[in-house]
Coordinates of N, CA, C and O in Angstrom, one line a residue:
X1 N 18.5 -24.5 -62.9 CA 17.0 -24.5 -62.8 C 16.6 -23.6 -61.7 O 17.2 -23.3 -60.6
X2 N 15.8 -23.2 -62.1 CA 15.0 -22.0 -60.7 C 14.5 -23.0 -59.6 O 14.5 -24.2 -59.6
X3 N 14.1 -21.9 -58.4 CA 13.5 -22.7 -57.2 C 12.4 -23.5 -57.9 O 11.9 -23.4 -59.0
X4 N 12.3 -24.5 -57.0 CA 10.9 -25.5 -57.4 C 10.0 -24.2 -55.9 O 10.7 -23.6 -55.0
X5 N 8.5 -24.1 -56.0 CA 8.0 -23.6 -55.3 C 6.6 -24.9 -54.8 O 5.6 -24.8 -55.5
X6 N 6.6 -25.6 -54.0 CA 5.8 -26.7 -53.5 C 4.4 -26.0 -52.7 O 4.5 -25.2 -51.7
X7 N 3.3 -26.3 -53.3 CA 2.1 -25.3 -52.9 C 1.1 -26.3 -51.7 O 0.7 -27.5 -51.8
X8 N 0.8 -25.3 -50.8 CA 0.1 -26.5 -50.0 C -1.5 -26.3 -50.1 O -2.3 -25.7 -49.4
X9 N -1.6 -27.0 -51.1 CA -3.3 -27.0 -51.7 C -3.6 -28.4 -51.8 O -2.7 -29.3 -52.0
X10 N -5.0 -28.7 -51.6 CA -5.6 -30.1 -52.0 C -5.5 -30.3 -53.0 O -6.0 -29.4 -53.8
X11 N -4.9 -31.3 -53.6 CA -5.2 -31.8 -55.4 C -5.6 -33.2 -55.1 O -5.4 -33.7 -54.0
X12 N -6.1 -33.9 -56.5 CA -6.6 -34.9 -56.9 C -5.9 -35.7 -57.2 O -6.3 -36.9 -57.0
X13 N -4.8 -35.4 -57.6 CA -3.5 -35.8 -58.3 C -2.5 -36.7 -57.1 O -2.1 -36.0 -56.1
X14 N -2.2 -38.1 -57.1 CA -1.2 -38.6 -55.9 C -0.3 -38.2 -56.6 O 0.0 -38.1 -57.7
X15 N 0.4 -38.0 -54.9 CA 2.0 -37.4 -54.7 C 2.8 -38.8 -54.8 O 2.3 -39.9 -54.7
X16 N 4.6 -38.3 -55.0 CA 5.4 -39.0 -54.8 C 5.2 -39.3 -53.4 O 4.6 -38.6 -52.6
X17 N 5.9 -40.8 -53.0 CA 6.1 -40.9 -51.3 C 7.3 -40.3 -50.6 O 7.7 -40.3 -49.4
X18 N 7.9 -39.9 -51.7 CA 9.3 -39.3 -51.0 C 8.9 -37.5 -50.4 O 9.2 -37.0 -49.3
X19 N 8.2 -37.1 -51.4 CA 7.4 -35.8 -50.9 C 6.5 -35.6 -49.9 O 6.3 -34.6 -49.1
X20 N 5.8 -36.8 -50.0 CA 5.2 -36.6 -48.2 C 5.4 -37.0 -47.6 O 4.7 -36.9 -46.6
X21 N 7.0 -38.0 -47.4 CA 8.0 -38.1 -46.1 C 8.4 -37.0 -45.7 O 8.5 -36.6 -44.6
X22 N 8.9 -36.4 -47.0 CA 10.1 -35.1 -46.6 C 9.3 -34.2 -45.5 O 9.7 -33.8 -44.4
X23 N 8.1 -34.2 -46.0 CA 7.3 -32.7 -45.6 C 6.6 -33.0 -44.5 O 6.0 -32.2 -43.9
X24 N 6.7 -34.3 -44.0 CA 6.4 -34.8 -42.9 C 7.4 -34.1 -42.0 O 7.1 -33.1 -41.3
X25 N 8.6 -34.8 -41.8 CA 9.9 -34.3 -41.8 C 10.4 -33.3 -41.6 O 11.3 -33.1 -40.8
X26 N 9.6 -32.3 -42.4 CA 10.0 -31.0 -42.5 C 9.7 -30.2 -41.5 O 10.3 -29.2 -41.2
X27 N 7.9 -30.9 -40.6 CA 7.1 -30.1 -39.4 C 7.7 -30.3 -38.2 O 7.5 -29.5 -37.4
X28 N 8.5 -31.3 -37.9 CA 9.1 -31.9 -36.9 C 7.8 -32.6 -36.1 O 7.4 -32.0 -35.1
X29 N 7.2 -33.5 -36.4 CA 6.4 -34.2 -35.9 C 6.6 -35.1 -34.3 O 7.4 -36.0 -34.2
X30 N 5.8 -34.7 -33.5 CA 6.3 -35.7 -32.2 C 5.8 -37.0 -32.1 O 6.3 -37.9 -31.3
X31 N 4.5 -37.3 -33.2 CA 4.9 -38.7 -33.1 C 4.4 -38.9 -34.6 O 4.1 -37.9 -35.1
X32 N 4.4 -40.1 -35.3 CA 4.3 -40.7 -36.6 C 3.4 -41.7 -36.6 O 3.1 -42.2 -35.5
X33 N 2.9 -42.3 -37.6 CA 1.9 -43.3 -38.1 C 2.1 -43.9 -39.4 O 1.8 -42.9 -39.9
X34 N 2.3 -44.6 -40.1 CA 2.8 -44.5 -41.4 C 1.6 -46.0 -42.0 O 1.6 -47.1 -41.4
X35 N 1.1 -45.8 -42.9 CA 0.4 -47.1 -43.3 C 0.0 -46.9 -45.1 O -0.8 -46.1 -45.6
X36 N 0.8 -47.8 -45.6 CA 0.9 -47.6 -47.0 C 0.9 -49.3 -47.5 O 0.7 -50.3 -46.8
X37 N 1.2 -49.1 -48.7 CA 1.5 -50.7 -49.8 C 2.6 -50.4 -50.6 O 2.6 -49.4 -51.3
X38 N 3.7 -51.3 -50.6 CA 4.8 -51.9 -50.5 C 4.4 -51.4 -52.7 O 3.4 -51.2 -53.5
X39 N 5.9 -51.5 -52.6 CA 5.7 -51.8 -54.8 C 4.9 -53.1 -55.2 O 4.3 -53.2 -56.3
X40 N 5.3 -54.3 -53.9 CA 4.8 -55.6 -54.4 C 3.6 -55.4 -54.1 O 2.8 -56.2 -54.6
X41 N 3.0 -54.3 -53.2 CA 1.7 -54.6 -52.8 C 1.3 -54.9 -51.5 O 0.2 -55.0 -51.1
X42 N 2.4 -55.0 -50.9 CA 2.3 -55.8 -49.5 C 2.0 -54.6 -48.7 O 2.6 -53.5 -48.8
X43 N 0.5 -54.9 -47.6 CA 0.1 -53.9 -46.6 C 1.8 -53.4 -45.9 O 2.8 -54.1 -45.9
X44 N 1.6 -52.4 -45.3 CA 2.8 -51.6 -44.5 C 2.1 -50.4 -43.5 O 1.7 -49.2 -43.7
X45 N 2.2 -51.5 -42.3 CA 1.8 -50.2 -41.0 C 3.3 -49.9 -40.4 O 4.3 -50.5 -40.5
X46 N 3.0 -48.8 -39.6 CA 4.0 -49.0 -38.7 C 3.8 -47.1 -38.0 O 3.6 -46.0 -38.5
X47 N 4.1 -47.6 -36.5 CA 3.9 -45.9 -35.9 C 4.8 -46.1 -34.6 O 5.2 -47.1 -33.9
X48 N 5.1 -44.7 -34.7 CA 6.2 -44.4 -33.3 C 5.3 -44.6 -31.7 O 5.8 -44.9 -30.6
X49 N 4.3 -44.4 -32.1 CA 3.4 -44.6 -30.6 C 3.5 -46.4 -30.5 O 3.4 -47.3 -31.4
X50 N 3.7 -46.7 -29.0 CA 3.4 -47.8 -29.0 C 2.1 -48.6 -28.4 O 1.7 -49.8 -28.6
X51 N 1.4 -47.5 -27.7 CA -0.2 -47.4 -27.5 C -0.8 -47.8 -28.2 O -1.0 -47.0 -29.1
X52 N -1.4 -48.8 -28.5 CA -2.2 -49.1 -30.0 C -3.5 -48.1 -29.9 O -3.8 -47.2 -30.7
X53 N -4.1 -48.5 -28.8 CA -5.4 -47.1 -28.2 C -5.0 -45.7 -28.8 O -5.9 -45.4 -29.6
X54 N -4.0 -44.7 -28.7 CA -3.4 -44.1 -29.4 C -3.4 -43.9 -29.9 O -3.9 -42.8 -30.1
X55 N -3.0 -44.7 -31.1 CA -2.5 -44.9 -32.4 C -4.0 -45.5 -33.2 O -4.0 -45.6 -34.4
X56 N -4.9 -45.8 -32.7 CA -6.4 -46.3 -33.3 C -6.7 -45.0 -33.4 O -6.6 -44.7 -34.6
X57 N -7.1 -43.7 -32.3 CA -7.3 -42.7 -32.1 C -7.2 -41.6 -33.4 O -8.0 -40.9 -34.0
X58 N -6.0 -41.7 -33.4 CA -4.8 -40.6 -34.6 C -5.4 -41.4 -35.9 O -5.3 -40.9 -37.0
X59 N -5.9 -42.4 -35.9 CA -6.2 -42.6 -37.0 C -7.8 -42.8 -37.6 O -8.2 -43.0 -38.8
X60 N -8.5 -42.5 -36.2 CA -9.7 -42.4 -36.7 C -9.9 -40.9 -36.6 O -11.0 -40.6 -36.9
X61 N -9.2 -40.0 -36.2 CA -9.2 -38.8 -36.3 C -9.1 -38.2 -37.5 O -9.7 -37.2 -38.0
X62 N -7.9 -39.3 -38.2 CA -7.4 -38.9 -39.5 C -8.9 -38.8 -40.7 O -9.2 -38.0 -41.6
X63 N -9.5 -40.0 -40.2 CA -10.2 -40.7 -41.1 C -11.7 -39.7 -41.1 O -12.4 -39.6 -42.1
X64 N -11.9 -38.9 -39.7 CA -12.6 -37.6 -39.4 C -12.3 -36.5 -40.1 O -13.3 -35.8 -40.3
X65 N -11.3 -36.3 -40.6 CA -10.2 -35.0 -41.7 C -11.0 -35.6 -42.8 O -12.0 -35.3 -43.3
X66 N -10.3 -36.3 -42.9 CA -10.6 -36.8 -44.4 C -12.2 -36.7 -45.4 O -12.5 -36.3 -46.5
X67 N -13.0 -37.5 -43.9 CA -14.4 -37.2 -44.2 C -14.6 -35.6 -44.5 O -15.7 -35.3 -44.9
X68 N -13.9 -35.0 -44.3 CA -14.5 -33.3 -44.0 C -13.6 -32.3 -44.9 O -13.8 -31.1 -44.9
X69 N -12.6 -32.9 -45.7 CA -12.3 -32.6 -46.9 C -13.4 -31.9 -47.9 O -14.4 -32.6 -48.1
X70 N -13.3 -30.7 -48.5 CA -14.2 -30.2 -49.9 C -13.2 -30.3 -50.6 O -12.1 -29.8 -50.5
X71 N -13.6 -31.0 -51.5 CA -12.5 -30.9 -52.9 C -13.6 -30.1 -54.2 O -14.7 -30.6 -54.6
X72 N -13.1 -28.9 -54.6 CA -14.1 -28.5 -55.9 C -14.0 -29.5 -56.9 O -13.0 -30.1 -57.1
X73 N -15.5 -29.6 -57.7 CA -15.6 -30.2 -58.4 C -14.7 -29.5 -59.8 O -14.0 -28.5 -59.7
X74 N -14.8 -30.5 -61.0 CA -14.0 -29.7 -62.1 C -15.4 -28.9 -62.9 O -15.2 -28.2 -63.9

């Protein structure tokens, strides 16, 4: 098989979780946040900061990004 070539563009489309661990991974991040749902469903937080103040912060920052996303319409 040829290279896979991984594009870093906004899509619509959810990713595998193993692909946005890797590429997490891949930046060398100094610190982490992680909050997802389990297969069964079950909430899943968890972050390298032990600051909760911190770690509220990074995540309402996140939540700032996100608001400010343009996704083109189709």
């Amino acid at each position: 098989m040829g290279e896979v070539i991984v594009l870093d563009v906004i899509t619509r489309l959810d990713l595998p979780v193993e692909r946005v661990l890797d590429g997490a991974k891949e930046i060398n991040l100094a610190e982490a946040t992680i909050v997802g749902y389990t297969e069964d469903g079950e909430f899943y937080f968890s972050s390298s900061r032990a600051n909760g103040a911190d770690v509220l912060w990074a995540l309402e920052k996140a939540k700032q990004e996100l608001l400010n996303v343009s996704i083109p319409e189709d």
